[in-house]
Coordinates of C-alpha atoms in Angstrom, one line a residue:
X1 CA 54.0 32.6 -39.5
X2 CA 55.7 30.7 -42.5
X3 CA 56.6 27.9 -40.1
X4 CA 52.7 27.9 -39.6
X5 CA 51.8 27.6 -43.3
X6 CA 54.6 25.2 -43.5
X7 CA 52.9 22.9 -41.1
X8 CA 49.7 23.8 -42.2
X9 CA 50.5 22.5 -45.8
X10 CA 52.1 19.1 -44.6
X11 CA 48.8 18.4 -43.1
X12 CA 46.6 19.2 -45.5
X13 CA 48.8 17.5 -48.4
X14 CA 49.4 14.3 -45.8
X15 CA 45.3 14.2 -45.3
X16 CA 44.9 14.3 -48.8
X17 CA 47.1 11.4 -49.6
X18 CA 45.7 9.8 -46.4
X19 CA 42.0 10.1 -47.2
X20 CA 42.7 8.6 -51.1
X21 CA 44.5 5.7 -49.7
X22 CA 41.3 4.7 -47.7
X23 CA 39.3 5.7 -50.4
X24 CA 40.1 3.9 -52.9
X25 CA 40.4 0.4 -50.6
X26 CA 36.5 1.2 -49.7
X27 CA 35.2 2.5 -53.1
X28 CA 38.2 1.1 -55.6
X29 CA 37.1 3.9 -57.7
X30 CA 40.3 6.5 -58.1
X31 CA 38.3 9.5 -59.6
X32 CA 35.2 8.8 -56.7
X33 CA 37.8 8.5 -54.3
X34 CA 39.5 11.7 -55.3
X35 CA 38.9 14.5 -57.1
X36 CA 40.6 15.6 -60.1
X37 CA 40.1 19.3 -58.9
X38 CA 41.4 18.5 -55.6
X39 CA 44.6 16.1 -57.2
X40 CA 45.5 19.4 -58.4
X41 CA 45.4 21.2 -55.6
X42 CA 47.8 18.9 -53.7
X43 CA 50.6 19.8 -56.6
X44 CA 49.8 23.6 -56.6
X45 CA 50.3 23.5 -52.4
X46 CA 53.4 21.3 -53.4
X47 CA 54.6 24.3 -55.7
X48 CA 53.3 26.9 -52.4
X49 CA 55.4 25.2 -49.9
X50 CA 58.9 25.4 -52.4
X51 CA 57.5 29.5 -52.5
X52 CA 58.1 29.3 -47.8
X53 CA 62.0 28.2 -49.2
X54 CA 63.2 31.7 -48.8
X55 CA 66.3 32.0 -46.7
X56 CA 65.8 28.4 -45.4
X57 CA 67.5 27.2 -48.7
X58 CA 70.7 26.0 -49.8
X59 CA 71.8 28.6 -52.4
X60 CA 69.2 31.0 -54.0
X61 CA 70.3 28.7 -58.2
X62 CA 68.9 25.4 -56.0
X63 CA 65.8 27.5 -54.7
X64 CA 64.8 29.2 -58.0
X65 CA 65.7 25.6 -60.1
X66 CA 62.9 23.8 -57.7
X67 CA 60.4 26.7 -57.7
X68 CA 61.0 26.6 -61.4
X69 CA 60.0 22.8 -61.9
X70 CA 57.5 22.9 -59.6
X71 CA 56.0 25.9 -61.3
X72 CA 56.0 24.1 -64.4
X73 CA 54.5 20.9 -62.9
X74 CA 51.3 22.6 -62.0
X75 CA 51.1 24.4 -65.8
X76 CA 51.7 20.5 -67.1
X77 CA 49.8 19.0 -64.4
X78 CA 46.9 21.6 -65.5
X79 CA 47.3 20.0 -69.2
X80 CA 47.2 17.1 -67.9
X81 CA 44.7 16.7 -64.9
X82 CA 42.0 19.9 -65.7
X83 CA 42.4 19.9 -70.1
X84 CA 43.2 16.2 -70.7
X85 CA 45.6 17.3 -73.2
X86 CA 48.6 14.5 -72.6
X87 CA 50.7 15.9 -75.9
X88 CA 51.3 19.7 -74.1
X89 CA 51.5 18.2 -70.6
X90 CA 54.4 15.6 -71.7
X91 CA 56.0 18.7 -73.6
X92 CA 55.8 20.7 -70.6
X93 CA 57.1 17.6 -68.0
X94 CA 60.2 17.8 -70.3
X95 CA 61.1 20.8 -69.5
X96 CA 60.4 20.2 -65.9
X97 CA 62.9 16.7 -66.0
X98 CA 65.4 19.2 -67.3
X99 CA 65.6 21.5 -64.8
X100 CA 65.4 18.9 -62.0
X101 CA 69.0 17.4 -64.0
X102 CA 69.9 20.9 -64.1
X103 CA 69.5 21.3 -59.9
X104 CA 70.9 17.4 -59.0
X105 CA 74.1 17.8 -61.3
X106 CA 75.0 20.4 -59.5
X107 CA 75.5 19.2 -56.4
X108 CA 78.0 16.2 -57.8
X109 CA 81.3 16.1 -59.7
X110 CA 80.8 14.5 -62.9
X111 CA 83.3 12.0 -64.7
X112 CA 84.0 12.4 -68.1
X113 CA 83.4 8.9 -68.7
X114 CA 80.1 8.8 -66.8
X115 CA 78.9 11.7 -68.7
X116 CA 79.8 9.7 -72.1
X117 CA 77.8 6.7 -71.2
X118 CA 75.1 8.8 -69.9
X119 CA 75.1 10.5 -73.3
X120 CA 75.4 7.1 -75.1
X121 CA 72.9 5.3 -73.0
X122 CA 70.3 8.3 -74.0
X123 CA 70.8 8.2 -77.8
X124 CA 70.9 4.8 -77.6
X125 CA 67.4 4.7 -76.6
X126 CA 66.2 7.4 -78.6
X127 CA 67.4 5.3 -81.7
X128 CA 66.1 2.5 -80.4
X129 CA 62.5 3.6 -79.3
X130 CA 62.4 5.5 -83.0
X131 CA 63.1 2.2 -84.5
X132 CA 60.6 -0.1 -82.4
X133 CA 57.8 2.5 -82.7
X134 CA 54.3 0.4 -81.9
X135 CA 51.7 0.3 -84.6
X136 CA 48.8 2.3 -84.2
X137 CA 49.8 4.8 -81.9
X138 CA 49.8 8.2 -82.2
X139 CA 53.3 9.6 -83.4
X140 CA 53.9 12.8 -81.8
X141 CA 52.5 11.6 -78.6
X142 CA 54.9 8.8 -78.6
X143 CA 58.0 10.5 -79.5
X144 CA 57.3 13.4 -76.9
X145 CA 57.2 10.4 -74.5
X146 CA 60.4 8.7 -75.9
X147 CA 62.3 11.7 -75.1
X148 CA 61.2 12.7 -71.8
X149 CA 61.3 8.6 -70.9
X150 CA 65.4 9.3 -71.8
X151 CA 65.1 12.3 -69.6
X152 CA 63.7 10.8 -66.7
X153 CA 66.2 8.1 -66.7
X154 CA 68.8 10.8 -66.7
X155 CA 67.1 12.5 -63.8
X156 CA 66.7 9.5 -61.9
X157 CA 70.5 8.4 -62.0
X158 CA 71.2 12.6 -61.2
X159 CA 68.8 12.5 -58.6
X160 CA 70.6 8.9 -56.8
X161 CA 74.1 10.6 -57.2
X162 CA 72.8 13.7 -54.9
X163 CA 73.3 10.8 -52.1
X164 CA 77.0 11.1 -52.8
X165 CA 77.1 15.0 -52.6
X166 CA 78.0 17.1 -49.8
X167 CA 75.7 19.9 -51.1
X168 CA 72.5 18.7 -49.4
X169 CA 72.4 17.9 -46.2
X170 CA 71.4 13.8 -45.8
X171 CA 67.5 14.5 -45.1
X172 CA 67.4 16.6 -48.4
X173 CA 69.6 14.2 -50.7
X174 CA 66.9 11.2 -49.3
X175 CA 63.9 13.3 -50.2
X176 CA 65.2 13.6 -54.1
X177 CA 66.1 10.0 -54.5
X178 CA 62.9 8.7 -53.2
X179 CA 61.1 11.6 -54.7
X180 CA 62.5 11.3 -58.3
X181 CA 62.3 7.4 -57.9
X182 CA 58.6 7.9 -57.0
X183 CA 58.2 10.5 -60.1
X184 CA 60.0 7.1 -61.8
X185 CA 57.5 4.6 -61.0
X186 CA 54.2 6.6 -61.2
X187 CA 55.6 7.8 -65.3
X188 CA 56.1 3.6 -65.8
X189 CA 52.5 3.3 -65.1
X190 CA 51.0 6.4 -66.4
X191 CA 53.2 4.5 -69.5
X192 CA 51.2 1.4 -68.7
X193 CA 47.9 2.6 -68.5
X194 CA 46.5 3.1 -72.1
X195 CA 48.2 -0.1 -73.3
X196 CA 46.5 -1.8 -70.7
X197 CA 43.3 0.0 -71.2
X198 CA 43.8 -0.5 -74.6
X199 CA 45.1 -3.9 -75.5
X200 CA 42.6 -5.5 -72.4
X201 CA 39.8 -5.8 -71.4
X202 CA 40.4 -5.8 -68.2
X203 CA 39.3 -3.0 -66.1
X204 CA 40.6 -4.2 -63.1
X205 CA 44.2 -4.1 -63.9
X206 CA 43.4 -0.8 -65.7
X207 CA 42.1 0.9 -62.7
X208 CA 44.8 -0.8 -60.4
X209 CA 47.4 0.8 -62.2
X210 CA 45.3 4.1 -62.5
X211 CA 45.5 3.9 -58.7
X212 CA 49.3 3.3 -58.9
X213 CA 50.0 6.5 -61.0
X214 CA 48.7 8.9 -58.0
X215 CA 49.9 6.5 -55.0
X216 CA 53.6 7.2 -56.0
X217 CA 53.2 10.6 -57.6
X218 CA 51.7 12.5 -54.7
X219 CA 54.3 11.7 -52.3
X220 CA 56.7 12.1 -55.3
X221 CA 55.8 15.7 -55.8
X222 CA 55.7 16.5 -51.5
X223 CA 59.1 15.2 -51.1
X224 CA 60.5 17.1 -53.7
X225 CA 59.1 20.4 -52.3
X226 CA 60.6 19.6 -49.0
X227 CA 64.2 18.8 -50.5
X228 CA 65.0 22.6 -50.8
X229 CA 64.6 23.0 -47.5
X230 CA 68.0 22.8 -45.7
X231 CA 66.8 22.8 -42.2
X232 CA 63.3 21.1 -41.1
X233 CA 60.7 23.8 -39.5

């Protein structure tokens, strides 16, 4: 029956994704083309499909580390997507970066001198982002991004080492790369976006770049549900 919801999911999720591509190339409208309600149903049946793990997974820490951060996606997502409250959904996505670093490191040994340049690399652009802070923006919003920008950098070079770890098995270490990659590029446009909007008047680039924000962050969000699954149903 779980192999049923399993597929069941998939589909839906994969229709979803499928039906906003075509969308938005006939209407190049994101919000016509899909929903906001049903955007957010896609990450909750992301977070239902890591709940199926069960005894399919590779250690109950790596399970309970991805329900965790997919559990919070949907509470941030909800901020985010239903409240339009960016400040508690970045807050929220922090904590969500962390716990993904806190499930990749795990699978890999880590140097002493990659862990220092890691650390350097981060304060470095903490320091550097507090001192080049834009004019007219609003503070707390920009500093909550600063540091979970310095996160997901750290989650993306966590996420690449997994390649390199004989914890996963190779289908599973793929799926994080590309899905952490993915959570990469849709956060450097939803980073974009209101400097664009902003700044331009151009609503064509605006809404292009609007698009790009759910084009990689729904497959983003699938692959990562399916990376805690050690074998394929």
């Amino acid at each position: 029956m779980k192999s049923l919801y399993f597929k069941l999911i998939i589909f839906i999720n994969l229709f979803i994704y499928i039906y906003f591509l075509i969308s938005y190339i006939l209407t190049r409208n994101v919000d016509s083309s899909l929903p906001s309600i049903i955007k957010y149903c896609y990450i909750l049946l992301c977070f239902f499909l890591s709940m199926l793990i069960e005894d399919n997974s590779y250690d109950i820490i790596d399970k309970r580390l991805l329900q965790t951060a997919l559990f919070l996606t949907t509470i941030a997502d909800f901020f985010f997507i239903i409240m339009e409250c960016p400040e508690l959904g970045i807050f929220i996505f922090i904590f969500v970066q962390i716990t993904y670093i806190l499930r990749h490191s795990r699978s890999i040994s880590l140097n002493p001198i990659h862990i220092k340049m890691l650390i350097l690399l981060s304060i470095s652009m903490l320091f550097l982002g507090f001192f080049l802070k834009p004019k007219n923006i609003d503070t707390k919003l920009y500093y909550l991004a600063l540091l979970y920008g310095t996160l997901l950098i750290n989650s993306l070079v966590f996420a690449f080492s997994t390649l390199r770890s004989k914890f996963y098995y190779k289908h599973s270490a793929l799926m994080i790369a590309f899905g952490i990659c993915l959570f990469f590029m849709c956060d450097i446009n939803v980073g974009l976006y209101p400097l664009i909007a902003e700044s331009y008047n151009i609503s064509s680039l605006s809404m292009t770049i609007y698009f790009l924000i759910w084009f990689f962050y729904l497959p983003s969000q699938l692959l990562l549900a399916i990376s805690g699954y050690k074998k394929l149903r």
